[in-house]
Tab-separated table of C-alpha atoms in Angstrom:
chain	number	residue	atom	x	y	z
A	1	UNK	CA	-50.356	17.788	-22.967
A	2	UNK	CA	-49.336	21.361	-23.061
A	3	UNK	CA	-45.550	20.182	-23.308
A	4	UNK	CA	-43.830	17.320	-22.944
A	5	UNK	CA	-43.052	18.238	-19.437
A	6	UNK	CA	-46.206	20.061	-18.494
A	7	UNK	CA	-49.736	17.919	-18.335
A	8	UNK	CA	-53.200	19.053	-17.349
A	9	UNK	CA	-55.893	16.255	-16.604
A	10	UNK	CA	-59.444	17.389	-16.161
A	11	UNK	CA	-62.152	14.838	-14.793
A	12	UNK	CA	-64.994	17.005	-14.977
A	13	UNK	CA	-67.464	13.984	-12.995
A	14	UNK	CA	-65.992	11.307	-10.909
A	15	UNK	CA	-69.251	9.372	-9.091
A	16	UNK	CA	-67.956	7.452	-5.700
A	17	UNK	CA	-70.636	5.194	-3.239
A	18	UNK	CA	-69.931	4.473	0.252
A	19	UNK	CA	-71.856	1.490	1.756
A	20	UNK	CA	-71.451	-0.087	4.613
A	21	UNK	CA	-73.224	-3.357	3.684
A	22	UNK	CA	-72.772	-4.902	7.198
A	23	UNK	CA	-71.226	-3.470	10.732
A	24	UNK	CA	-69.807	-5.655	13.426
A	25	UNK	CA	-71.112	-4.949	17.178
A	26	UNK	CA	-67.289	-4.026	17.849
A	27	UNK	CA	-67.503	-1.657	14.833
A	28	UNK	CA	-70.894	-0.032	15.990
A	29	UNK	CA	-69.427	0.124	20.216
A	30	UNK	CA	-66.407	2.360	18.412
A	31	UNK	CA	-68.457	4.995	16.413
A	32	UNK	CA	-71.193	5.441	18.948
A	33	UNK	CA	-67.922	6.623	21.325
A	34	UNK	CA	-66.899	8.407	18.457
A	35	UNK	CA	-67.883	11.275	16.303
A	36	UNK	CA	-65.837	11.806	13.980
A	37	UNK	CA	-65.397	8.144	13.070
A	38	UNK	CA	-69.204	7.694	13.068
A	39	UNK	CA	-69.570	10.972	10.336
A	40	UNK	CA	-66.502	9.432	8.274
A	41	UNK	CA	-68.120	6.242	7.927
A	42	UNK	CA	-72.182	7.355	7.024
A	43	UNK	CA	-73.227	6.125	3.392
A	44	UNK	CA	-72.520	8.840	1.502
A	45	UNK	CA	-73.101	9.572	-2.536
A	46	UNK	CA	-70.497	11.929	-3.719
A	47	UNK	CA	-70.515	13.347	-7.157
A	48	UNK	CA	-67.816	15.788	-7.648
A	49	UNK	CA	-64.890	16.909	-10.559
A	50	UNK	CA	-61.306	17.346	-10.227
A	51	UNK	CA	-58.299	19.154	-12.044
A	52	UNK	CA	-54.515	17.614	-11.950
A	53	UNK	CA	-51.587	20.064	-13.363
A	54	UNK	CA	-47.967	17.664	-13.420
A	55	UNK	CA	-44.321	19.063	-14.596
A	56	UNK	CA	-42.303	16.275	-15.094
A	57	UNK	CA	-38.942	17.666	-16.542
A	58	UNK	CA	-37.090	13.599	-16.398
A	59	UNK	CA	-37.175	12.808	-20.435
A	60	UNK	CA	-35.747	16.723	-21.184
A	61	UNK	CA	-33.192	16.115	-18.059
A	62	UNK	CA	-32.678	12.519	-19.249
A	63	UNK	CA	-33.483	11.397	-15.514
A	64	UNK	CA	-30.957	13.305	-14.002
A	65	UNK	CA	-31.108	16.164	-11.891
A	66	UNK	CA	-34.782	16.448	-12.668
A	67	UNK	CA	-38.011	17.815	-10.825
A	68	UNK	CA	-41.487	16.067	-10.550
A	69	UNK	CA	-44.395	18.578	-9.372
A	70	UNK	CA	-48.126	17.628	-9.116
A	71	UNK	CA	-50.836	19.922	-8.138
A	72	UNK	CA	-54.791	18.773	-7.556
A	73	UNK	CA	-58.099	20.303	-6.944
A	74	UNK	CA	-61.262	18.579	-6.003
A	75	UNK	CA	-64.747	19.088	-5.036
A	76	UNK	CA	-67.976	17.423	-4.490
A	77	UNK	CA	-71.298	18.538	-3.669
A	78	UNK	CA	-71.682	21.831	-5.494
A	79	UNK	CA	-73.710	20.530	-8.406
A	80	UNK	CA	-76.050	18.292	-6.205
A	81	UNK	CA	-76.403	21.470	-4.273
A	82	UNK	CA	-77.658	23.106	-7.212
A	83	UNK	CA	-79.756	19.959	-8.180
A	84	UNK	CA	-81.062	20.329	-4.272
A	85	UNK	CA	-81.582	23.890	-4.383
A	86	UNK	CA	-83.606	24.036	-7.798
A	87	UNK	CA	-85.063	21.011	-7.710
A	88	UNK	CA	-85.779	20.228	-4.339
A	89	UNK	CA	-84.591	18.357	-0.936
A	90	UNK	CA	-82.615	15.919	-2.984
A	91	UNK	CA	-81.635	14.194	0.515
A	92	UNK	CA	-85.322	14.040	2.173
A	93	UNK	CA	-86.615	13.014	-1.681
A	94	UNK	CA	-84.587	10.386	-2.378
A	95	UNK	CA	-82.836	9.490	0.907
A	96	UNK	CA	-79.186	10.321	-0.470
A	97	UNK	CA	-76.927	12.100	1.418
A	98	UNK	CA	-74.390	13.388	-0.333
A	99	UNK	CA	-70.712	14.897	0.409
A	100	UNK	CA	-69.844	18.220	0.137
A	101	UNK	CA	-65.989	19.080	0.270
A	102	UNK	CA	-62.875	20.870	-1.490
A	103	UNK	CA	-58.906	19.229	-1.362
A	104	UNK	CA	-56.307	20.768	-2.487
A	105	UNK	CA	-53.244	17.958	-2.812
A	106	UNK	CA	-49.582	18.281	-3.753
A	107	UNK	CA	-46.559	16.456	-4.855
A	108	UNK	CA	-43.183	18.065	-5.758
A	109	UNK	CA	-39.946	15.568	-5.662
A	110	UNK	CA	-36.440	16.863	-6.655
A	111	UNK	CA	-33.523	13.809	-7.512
A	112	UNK	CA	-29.911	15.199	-7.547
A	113	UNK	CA	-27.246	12.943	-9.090
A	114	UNK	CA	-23.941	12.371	-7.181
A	115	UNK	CA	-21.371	10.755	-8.560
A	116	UNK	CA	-23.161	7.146	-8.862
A	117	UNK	CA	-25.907	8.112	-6.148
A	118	UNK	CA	-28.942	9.937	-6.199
A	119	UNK	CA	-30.160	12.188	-3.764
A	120	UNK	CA	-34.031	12.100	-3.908
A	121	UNK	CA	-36.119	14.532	-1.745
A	122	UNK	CA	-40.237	14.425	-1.284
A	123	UNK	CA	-42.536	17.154	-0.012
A	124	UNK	CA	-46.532	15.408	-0.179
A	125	UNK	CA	-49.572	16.785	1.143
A	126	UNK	CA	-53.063	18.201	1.297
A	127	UNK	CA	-55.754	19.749	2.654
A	128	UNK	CA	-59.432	19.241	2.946
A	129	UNK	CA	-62.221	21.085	3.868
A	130	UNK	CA	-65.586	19.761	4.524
A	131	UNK	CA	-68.524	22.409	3.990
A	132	UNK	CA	-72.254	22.776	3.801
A	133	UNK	CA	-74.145	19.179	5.720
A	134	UNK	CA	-71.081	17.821	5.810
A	135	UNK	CA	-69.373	17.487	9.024
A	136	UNK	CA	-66.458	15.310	8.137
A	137	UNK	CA	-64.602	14.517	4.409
A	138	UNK	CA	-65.622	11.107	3.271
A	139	UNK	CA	-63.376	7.953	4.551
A	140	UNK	CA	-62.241	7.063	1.350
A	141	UNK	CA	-61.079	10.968	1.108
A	142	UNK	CA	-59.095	11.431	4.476
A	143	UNK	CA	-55.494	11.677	4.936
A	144	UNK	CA	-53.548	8.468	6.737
A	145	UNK	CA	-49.757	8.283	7.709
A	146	UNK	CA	-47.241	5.458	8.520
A	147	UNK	CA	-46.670	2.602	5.992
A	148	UNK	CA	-43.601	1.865	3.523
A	149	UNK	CA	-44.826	5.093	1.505
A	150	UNK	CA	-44.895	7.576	4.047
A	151	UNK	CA	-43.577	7.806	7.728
A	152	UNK	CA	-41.407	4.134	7.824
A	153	UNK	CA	-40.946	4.236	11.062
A	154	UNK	CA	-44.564	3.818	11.646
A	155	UNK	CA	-47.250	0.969	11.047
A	156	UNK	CA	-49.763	2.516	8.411
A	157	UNK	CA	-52.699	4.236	9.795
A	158	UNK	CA	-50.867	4.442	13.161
A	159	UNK	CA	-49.632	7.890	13.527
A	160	UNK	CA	-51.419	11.086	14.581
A	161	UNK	CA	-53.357	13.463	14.066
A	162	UNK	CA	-51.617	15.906	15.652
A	163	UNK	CA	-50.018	14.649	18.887
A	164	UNK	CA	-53.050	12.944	19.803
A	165	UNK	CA	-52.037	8.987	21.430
A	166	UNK	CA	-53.832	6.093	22.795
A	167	UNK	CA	-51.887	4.382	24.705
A	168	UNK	CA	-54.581	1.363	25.179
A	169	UNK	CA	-54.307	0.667	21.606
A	170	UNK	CA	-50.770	1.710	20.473
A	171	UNK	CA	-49.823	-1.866	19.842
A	172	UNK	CA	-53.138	-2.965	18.375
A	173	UNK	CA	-53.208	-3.817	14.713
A	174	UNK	CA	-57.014	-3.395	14.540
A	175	UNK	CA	-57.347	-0.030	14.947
A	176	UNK	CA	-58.669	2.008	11.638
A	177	UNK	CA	-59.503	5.552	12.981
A	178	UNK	CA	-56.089	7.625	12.487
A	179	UNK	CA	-57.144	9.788	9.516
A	180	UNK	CA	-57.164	13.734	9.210
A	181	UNK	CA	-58.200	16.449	6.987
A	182	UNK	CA	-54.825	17.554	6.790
A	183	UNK	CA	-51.381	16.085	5.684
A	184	UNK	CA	-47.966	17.790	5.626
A	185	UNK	CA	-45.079	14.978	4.561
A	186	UNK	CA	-41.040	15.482	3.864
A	187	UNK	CA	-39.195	12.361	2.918
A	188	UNK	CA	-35.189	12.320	1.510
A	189	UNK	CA	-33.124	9.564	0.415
A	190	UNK	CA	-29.765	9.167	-0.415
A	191	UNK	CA	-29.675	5.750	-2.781
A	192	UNK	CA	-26.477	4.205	-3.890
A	193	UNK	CA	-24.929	0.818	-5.820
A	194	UNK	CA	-23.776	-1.562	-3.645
A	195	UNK	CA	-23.056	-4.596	-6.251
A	196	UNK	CA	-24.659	-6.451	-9.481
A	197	UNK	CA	-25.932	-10.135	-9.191
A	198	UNK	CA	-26.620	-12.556	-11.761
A	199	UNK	CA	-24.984	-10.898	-14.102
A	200	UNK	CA	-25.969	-7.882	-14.374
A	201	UNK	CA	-29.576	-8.886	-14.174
A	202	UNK	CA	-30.271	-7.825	-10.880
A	203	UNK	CA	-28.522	-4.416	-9.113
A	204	UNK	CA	-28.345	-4.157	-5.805
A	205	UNK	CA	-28.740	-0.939	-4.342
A	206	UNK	CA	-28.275	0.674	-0.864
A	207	UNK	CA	-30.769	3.795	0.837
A	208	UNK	CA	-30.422	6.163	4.147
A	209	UNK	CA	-33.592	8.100	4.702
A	210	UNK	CA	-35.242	10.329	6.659
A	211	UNK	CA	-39.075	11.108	7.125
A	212	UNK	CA	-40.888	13.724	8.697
A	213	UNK	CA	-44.717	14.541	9.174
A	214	UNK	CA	-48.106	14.011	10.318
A	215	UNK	CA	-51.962	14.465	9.750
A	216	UNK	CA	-54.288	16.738	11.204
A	217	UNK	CA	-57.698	17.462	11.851
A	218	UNK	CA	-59.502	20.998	10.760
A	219	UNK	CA	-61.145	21.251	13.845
A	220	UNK	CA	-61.197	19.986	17.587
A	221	UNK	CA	-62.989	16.258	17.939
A	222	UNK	CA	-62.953	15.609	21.766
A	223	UNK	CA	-62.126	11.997	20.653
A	224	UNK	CA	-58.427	12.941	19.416
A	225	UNK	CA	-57.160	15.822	21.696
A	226	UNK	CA	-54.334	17.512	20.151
A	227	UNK	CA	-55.360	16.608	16.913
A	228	UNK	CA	-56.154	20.151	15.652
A	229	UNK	CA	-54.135	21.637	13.221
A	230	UNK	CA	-52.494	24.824	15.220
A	231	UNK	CA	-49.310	26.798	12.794
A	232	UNK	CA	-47.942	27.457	16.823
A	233	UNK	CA	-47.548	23.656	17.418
A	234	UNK	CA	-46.036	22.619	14.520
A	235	UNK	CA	-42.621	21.899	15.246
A	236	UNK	CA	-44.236	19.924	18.169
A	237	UNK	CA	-46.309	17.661	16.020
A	238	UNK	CA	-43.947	16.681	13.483
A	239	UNK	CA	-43.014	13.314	13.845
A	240	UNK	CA	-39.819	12.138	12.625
A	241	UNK	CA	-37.905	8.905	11.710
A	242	UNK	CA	-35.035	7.288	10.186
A	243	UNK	CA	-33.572	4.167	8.542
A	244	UNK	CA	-32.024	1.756	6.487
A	245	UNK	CA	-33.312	0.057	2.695
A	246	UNK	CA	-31.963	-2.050	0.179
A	247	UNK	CA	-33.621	-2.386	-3.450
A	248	UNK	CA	-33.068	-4.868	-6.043
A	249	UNK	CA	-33.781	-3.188	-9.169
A	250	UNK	CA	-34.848	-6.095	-12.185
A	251	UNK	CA	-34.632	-5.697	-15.739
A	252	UNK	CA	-35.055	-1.698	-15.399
A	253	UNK	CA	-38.649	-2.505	-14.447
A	254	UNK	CA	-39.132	-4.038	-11.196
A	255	UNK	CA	-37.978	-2.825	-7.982
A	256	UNK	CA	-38.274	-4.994	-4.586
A	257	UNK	CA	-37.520	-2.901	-1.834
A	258	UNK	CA	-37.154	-3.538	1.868
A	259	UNK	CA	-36.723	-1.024	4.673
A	260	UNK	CA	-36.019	-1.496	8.337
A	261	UNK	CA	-36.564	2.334	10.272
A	262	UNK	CA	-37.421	3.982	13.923
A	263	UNK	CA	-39.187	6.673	15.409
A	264	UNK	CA	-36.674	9.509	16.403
A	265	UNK	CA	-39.219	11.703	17.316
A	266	UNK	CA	-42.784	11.098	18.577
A	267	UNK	CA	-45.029	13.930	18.955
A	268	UNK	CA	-47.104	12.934	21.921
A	269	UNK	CA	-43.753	12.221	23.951
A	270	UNK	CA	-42.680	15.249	22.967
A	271	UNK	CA	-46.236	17.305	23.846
A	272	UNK	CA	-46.204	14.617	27.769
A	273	UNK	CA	-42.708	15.551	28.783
């Protein structure tokens, strides 16, 4: 701890294995039509560190009116580079092939108090860049959206990249391959009390939110046109929804939270019309 509000965490080694033990014939037909997929998915060995900086001002502000930041950096690769360099063909010796990449994520939130609401606002994201014999970042390292954390009025996994659409599997549940190298999110919520049950026990509490956002790939895959990441077409592939939520907060230390929400804007309408 530097502070009590500022924190650095340094992993200098992390060690992750991908293995894909077995592969369906369905799984195989869908990377041989598709490279990026197919280089996501190859057994890869990465060895890499990582450095985390977080502000967190919420004990000093008492959590009110207080600011959460968190800034990452990762990479993999450069010291089994070295190893392959000095040593020898580490891949061709051994048979490993290992990942080579650098991300860059962030995390800054902001909650305002108003009278007995909050005002919460969320700007996520991240970038990665695959380098050297890698063509893609590693599966486990790619950005998704859509789910309950991110984009609500999206499925997880089911949006982007970029305005890039399917529309022979929009409404299938099996599909895995919507992930990107980068990811640019804004969420904001206004939560508020709507009444106490059992007690006390159990408060009841009201949200209206708002998302915005997509993923991206670093460069052109003919599989997902539109999916590159172009500053020009930005406003054009942000994807945008809005909705309802209640939360039952327990005890101080549970929270059960539902939300319903909709698209109001889809990118690849938007990039069709």
């Amino acid at each position: 701890h530097e502070t009590i509000s500022k924190t650095w965490t340094l992993s200098p080694a992390f060690i992750n294995i991908i293995r894909l033990p077995s592969k369906s014939a369905k799984f195989d037909t869908v990377l041989m039509f598709n490279e990026y997929l197919k280089n996501s998915y190859k057994e890869n060995f990465i060895e890499g560190e990582n450095i985390l900086y977080t502000f967190d001002n919420s004990i000093k502000k008492h959590g009110i009116n207080y600011f959460y930041l968190k800034l990452g950096l990762e990479e993999a690769g450069a010291v089994l580079g070295l190893v392959n360099n000095l040593v020898g063909a580490v891949n061709n010796l051994y048979g490993i092939t290992y990942a080579e990449y650098a991300k860059f994520d962030f995390d800054a939130r902001r909650y305002i108090a108003i009278r007995k609401s909050v005002l919460a606002f969320r700007f996520t994201g991240g970038i990665g860049i695959p380098y050297g014999s890698s063509p893609t970042l590693p599966y486990i390292k790619q950005y998704f959206s859509g789910g309950p954390y991110s984009l609500r009025g999206w499925r997880i996994r089911t949006l982007g990249p970029g305005t890039y659409y399917n529309p022979a599997t929009s409404g299938s549940n099996t599909q895995i391959d919507r992930t990107g190298d980068i990811k640019l999110e804004l969420n904001s919520e206004l939560r508020f009390p709507i009444t106490l049950l059992f007690s006390g026990a159990i408060k009841m509490n009201g949200a209206v939110f708002a998302d915005a956002g997509n993923i991206w790939l670093a460069k052109q895959d003919p599989a997902y046109p539109g999916g590159k990441f172009e500053f020009k077409n930005l406003g054009q592939d942000i994807a945008a929804d809005a909705g309802l939520g209640v939360r039952f907060d327990i005890a101080s230390f549970l929270t059960l939270r539902a939300d319903l929400a909709m698209p109001v804007k889809k990118p690849e309408v938007v990039a069709n019309s």
